[in-house]
Amino acid sequence: MTKTQLINSIAEKANCTKKDASCALEAVLASIQEALVNGEKVSIIGFGTFEVRERSEKVRTNPRTGEKMICPPCKAPAFKAGKALKEAVNK
């Protein structure tokens, strides 16, 4: 499902205009992004949890040259599905 299809689905289910659905979706995504940037965890009961996980420094090998490279530590966004979402998908 693309963002446009999601907006159309929201507009249909919420019985509102596509413009209102687009604004609502943008606001939700911006709020989640802002919370993650601030190091907060976002939990939506029944859906899942968004959080930032820290990845440690790793040594990797370049497959072309065989040269060892060091990948610096970084932060990565992560999503863990909630119980209700898992059950709905597995029906």
Backbone as a printed PyTorch tensor [residue, N CA C, xyz], in Angstrom:
tensor([[[  0.8570,  -1.1740,   0.0000],
         [  0.0000,   0.0000,   0.0000],
         [  0.9020,   1.2350,   0.0000]],

        [[  0.6100,   2.1510,  -0.8910],
         [  1.3760,   3.3930,  -0.9660],
         [  0.7440,   4.4450,  -0.0620]],

        [[  1.4540,   5.5530,   0.0970],
         [  0.9480,   6.6350,   0.9370],
         [ -0.3790,   7.1700,   0.3910]],

        [[ -0.4910,   7.3030,  -0.9140],
         [ -1.7230,   7.7940,  -1.5390],
         [ -2.8730,   6.8300,  -1.2690]],

        [[ -2.6150,   5.5450,  -1.3890],
         [ -3.6540,   4.5480,  -1.1190],
         [ -4.0610,   4.5850,   0.3520]],

        [[ -3.0990,   4.8020,   1.2420],
         [ -3.3930,   4.9060,   2.6670],
         [ -4.2600,   6.1240,   2.9470]],

        [[ -3.9500,   7.2420,   2.3280],
         [ -4.7550,   8.4630,   2.4920],
         [ -6.1770,   8.2180,   1.9990]],

        [[ -6.3210,   7.5610,   0.8490],
         [ -7.6530,   7.2470,   0.3180],
         [ -8.4340,   6.3420,   1.2740]],

        [[ -7.7660,   5.3650,   1.8520],
         [ -8.4000,   4.4500,   2.7890],
         [ -8.8400,   5.1810,   4.0620]],

        [[ -7.9790,   6.0490,   4.5750],
         [ -8.3160,   6.8310,   5.7770],
         [ -9.5210,   7.7200,   5.4960]],

        [[ -9.5200,   8.3920,   4.3420],
         [-10.6230,   9.2890,   3.9870],
         [-11.9400,   8.5180,   3.8990]],

        [[-11.8830,   7.3270,   3.3310],
         [-13.0940,   6.5190,   3.1860],
         [-13.6090,   6.0220,   4.5340]],

        [[-12.7010,   5.5170,   5.3820],
         [-13.1100,   4.9470,   6.6670],
         [-13.5080,   6.0160,   7.6810]],

        [[-12.8900,   7.1910,   7.6160],
         [-13.2090,   8.2700,   8.5530],
         [-14.2960,   9.1890,   8.0150]],

        [[-14.7410,   8.9120,   6.7900],
         [-15.7770,   9.7320,   6.1470],
         [-15.3870,  11.2120,   6.1370]],

        [[-14.1870,  11.4810,   5.6440],
         [-13.7010,  12.8560,   5.5450],
         [-13.0480,  13.0440,   4.1710]],

        [[-12.6020,  14.2580,   3.9010],
         [-11.9830,  14.5390,   2.6050],
         [-10.5700,  13.9660,   2.5640]],

        [[-10.0600,  13.7920,   1.3530],
         [ -8.6870,  13.3060,   1.1920],
         [ -7.6980,  14.3190,   1.7590]],

        [[ -8.0280,  15.6060,   1.6550],
         [ -7.1490,  16.6550,   2.1820],
         [ -7.0450,  16.5440,   3.7040]],

        [[ -8.1890,  16.3290,   4.3740],
         [ -8.1850,  16.1660,   5.8330],
         [ -7.4300,  14.9060,   6.2390]],

        [[ -7.6340,  13.8230,   5.4940],
         [ -6.9480,  12.5640,   5.7880],
         [ -5.4430,  12.7280,   5.6050]],

        [[ -5.0380,  13.4510,   4.5590],
         [ -3.6260,  13.6970,   4.3090],
         [ -3.0040,  14.5110,   5.4390]],

        [[ -3.7100,  15.5450,   5.8920],
         [ -3.2130,  16.3760,   7.0020],
         [ -3.0760,  15.5520,   8.2780]],

        [[ -4.0600,  14.7030,   8.5410],
         [ -4.0270,  13.8670,   9.7390],
         [ -2.8570,  12.8860,   9.6870]],

        [[ -2.6630,  12.2440,   8.5380],
         [ -1.5610,  11.2880,   8.3920],
         [ -0.2140,  11.9840,   8.5480]],

        [[ -0.0600,  13.1370,   7.9080],
         [  1.1920,  13.8950,   8.0200],
         [  1.4740,  14.2860,   9.4700]],

        [[  0.4220,  14.6820,  10.1980],
         [  0.5830,  15.0730,  11.6000],
         [  1.0200,  13.8910,  12.4570]],

        [[  0.4230,  12.7300,  12.2180],
         [  0.7930,  11.5290,  12.9800],
         [  2.2390,  11.1420,  12.6980]],

        [[  2.6150,  11.1110,  11.4310],
         [  3.9870,  10.7350,  11.0690],
         [  5.0090,  11.7280,  11.6100]],

        [[  4.6780,  13.0280,  11.5550],
         [  5.5870,  14.0520,  12.0760],
         [  5.7410,  13.9170,  13.5860]],

        [[  4.6600,  13.6110,  14.2730],
         [  4.7150,  13.4530,  15.7270],
         [  5.5580,  12.2460,  16.1210]],

        [[  5.4000,  11.1390,  15.4040],
         [  6.1990,   9.9420,  15.6860],
         [  7.6690,  10.2250,  15.4180]],

        [[  7.9670,  10.8790,  14.3030],
         [  9.3580,  11.2040,  13.9640],
         [  9.9690,  12.1250,  15.0110]],

        [[  9.2400,  13.1330,  15.4250],
         [  9.7440,  14.0810,  16.4250],
         [ 10.0540,  13.3740,  17.7450]],

        [[  9.1680,  12.4740,  18.1610],
         [  9.3880,  11.7390,  19.4060],
         [ 10.6290,  10.8510,  19.2970]],

        [[ 10.8120,  10.1780,  18.1590],
         [ 11.9840,   9.3160,  17.9790],
         [ 13.2700,  10.1270,  17.9600]],

        [[ 13.2430,  11.2980,  17.3220],
         [ 14.4230,  12.1660,  17.2820],
         [ 14.8060,  12.5960,  18.7000]],

        [[ 13.7970,  12.7950,  19.5540],
         [ 14.0410,  13.2000,  20.9440],
         [ 14.3750,  12.0220,  21.8470]],

        [[ 14.4750,  10.8270,  21.2770],
         [ 14.8570,   9.6490,  22.0470],
         [ 13.7050,   9.0120,  22.7990]],

        [[ 12.4890,   9.3940,  22.4910],
         [ 11.3220,   8.8360,  23.1680],
         [ 10.8310,   7.5730,  22.4620]],

        [[ 10.0540,   6.8040,  23.1770],
         [  9.4410,   5.5950,  22.6530],
         [  7.9710,   5.9190,  22.3880]],

        [[  7.4330,   5.4670,  21.2580],
         [  6.0290,   5.7120,  20.9200],
         [  5.2900,   4.3820,  20.9420]],

        [[  4.3500,   4.2350,  21.8880],
         [  3.5670,   3.0130,  22.0060],
         [  2.1250,   3.2900,  21.6250]],

        [[  1.6110,   2.5130,  20.6820],
         [  0.2160,   2.6000,  20.2860],
         [ -0.3990,   1.2590,  20.6700]],

        [[ -1.1940,   1.2740,  21.7470],
         [ -1.7660,   0.0460,  22.2820],
         [ -2.5550,  -0.6860,  21.1920]],

        [[ -2.2840,  -1.9720,  21.0530],
         [ -2.9680,  -2.7930,  20.0690],
         [ -2.3270,  -2.7550,  18.6930]],

        [[ -1.4030,  -1.8240,  18.4690],
         [ -0.7530,  -1.7310,  17.1630],
         [  0.7200,  -2.0820,  17.2640]],

        [[  1.4670,  -1.3410,  18.0880],
         [  2.8850,  -1.6390,  18.2280],
         [  3.6580,  -0.5050,  18.8560]],

        [[  4.9860,  -0.6450,  18.8500],
         [  5.8760,   0.3180,  19.4830],
         [  6.9830,   0.7240,  18.5230]],

        [[  7.1870,   2.0250,  18.4220],
         [  8.2980,   2.5840,  17.6610],
         [  9.3560,   3.0100,  18.6630]],

        [[ 10.6270,   2.6980,  18.3890],
         [ 11.7080,   3.1080,  19.2780],
         [ 13.0030,   3.2540,  18.4850]],

        [[ 13.9930,   3.8490,  19.1200],
         [ 15.3090,   4.0070,  18.5050],
         [ 16.2450,   3.0080,  19.1770]],

        [[ 16.9240,   2.2230,  18.3600],
         [ 17.8930,   1.2520,  18.8810],
         [ 19.2850,   1.6750,  18.4500]],

        [[ 20.2280,   1.4750,  19.3610],
         [ 21.6140,   1.8360,  19.0560],
         [ 22.3500,   0.6140,  18.5280]],

        [[ 23.0350,   0.8040,  17.4240],
         [ 23.8570,  -0.2620,  16.8410],
         [ 25.3070,   0.0090,  17.1950]],

        [[ 25.9960,  -1.0290,  17.6120],
         [ 27.3890,  -0.8640,  18.0130],
         [ 28.3120,  -0.8310,  16.7890]],

        [[ 29.5580,  -0.4530,  17.0420],
         [ 30.5670,  -0.4210,  15.9820],
         [ 30.8560,  -1.8480,  15.5360]],

        [[ 30.9810,  -2.0490,  14.2260],
         [ 31.2320,  -3.3920,  13.6990],
         [ 32.3430,  -3.3620,  12.6670]],

        [[ 33.0510,  -4.4770,  12.5520],
         [ 34.0770,  -4.6290,  11.5290],
         [ 33.4740,  -5.4580,  10.3960]],

        [[ 33.4900,  -4.9110,   9.1970],
         [ 32.9320,  -5.5760,   8.0200],
         [ 34.0280,  -5.7800,   6.9810]],

        [[ 33.8000,  -6.6880,   6.0620],
         [ 34.7500,  -6.9430,   4.9870],
         [ 34.1380,  -6.5080,   3.6630]],

        [[ 34.8990,  -5.7120,   2.9020],
         [ 34.4630,  -5.2940,   1.5800],
         [ 34.5320,  -6.5160,   0.6720]],

        [[ 33.4100,  -6.9500,   0.0800],
         [ 33.4310,  -8.1750,  -0.7210],
         [ 34.2710,  -8.0720,  -1.9920]],

        [[ 34.4550,  -6.8690,  -2.5150],
         [ 35.2560,  -6.7000,  -3.7340],
         [ 36.7440,  -6.8110,  -3.4650]],

        [[ 37.1890,  -6.0980,  -2.4260],
         [ 38.6270,  -6.0200,  -2.1800],
         [ 39.0990,  -6.8980,  -1.0310]],

        [[ 38.1730,  -7.3400,  -0.1850],
         [ 38.5730,  -8.1270,   0.9760],
         [ 39.1080,  -7.2580,   2.1000]],

        [[ 39.0780,  -5.9520,   1.9140],
         [ 39.5990,  -5.0080,   2.9110],
         [ 38.6510,  -4.9160,   4.1000]],

        [[ 39.2090,  -4.8490,   5.3080],
         [ 38.4180,  -4.7020,   6.5320],
         [ 38.0110,  -3.2420,   6.6770]],

        [[ 36.7430,  -3.0260,   7.0010],
         [ 36.2290,  -1.6740,   7.2120],
         [ 35.5430,  -1.6290,   8.5700]],

        [[ 35.5730,  -0.4550,   9.1840],
         [ 34.8970,  -0.2740,  10.4620],
         [ 33.6330,   0.5470,  10.2150]],

        [[ 32.4860,  -0.0280,  10.5710],
         [ 31.2170,   0.6920,  10.4870],
         [ 30.9890,   1.3560,  11.8410]],

        [[ 30.8720,   2.6820,  11.8710],
         [ 30.7200,   3.3830,  13.1420],
         [ 29.3790,   3.0740,  13.8060]],

        [[ 29.2860,   3.2870,  15.1180],
         [ 28.0040,   3.0640,  15.7930],
         [ 26.9610,   4.0590,  15.2770]],

        [[ 25.7050,   3.6370,  15.2850],
         [ 24.6370,   4.5150,  14.8070],
         [ 23.3360,   4.1790,  15.5230]],

        [[ 22.3540,   5.0110,  15.2920],
         [ 21.0160,   4.7830,  15.8300],
         [ 20.1050,   4.4250,  14.6670]],

        [[ 19.1670,   3.5070,  14.9080],
         [ 18.2430,   3.0790,  13.8590],
         [ 16.8330,   2.9870,  14.4340]],

        [[ 15.8420,   3.4900,  13.6850],
         [ 14.4630,   3.3450,  14.1470],
         [ 14.0280,   1.8870,  14.0440]],

        [[ 13.1800,   1.4530,  14.9790],
         [ 12.7110,   0.0670,  14.9830],
         [ 11.2260,   0.0420,  15.3410]],

        [[ 10.5350,  -0.9630,  14.8280],
         [  9.1230,  -1.1540,  15.1250],
         [  8.9030,  -2.5610,  15.6200]],

        [[  8.1390,  -2.6920,  16.7110],
         [  7.7780,  -4.0080,  17.2280],
         [  6.2630,  -4.0810,  17.2350]],

        [[  5.7200,  -5.0400,  16.5180],
         [  4.2720,  -5.1840,  16.4050],
         [  3.6550,  -5.6070,  17.7330]],

        [[  2.4710,  -5.0730,  18.0190],
         [  1.7390,  -5.4350,  19.2310],
         [  0.9960,  -6.7430,  19.0550]],

        [[  0.4960,  -7.2550,  20.1610],
         [ -0.1720,  -8.5480,  20.1720],
         [ -1.3990,  -8.5560,  19.2610]],

        [[ -2.2180,  -7.5150,  19.3210],
         [ -3.4430,  -7.4720,  18.5160],
         [ -3.1100,  -7.4440,  17.0100]],

        [[ -2.0810,  -6.7250,  16.6340],
         [ -1.6720,  -6.6550,  15.2240],
         [ -1.1600,  -8.0140,  14.7630]],

        [[ -0.3530,  -8.6560,  15.5800],
         [  0.1730,  -9.9850,  15.2380],
         [ -0.9770, -10.9860,  15.0480]],

        [[ -1.9500, -10.9520,  15.9530],
         [ -3.0750, -11.8740,  15.8540],
         [ -3.9150, -11.6010,  14.6080]],

        [[ -4.1150, -10.3250,  14.2760],
         [ -4.9070,  -9.9690,  13.0970],
         [ -4.2220, -10.4450,  11.8190]],

        [[ -2.9140, -10.3180,  11.7610],
         [ -2.1590, -10.7350,  10.5730],
         [ -2.1520, -12.2550,  10.4470]],

        [[ -2.1140, -12.9620,  11.5600],
         [ -2.0220, -14.4190,  11.5400],
         [ -3.3590, -15.1370,  11.4390]],

        [[ -4.4620, -14.4140,  11.3230],
         [ -5.7800, -15.0660,  11.2070],
         [ -5.9160, -15.8010,   9.9260]]])
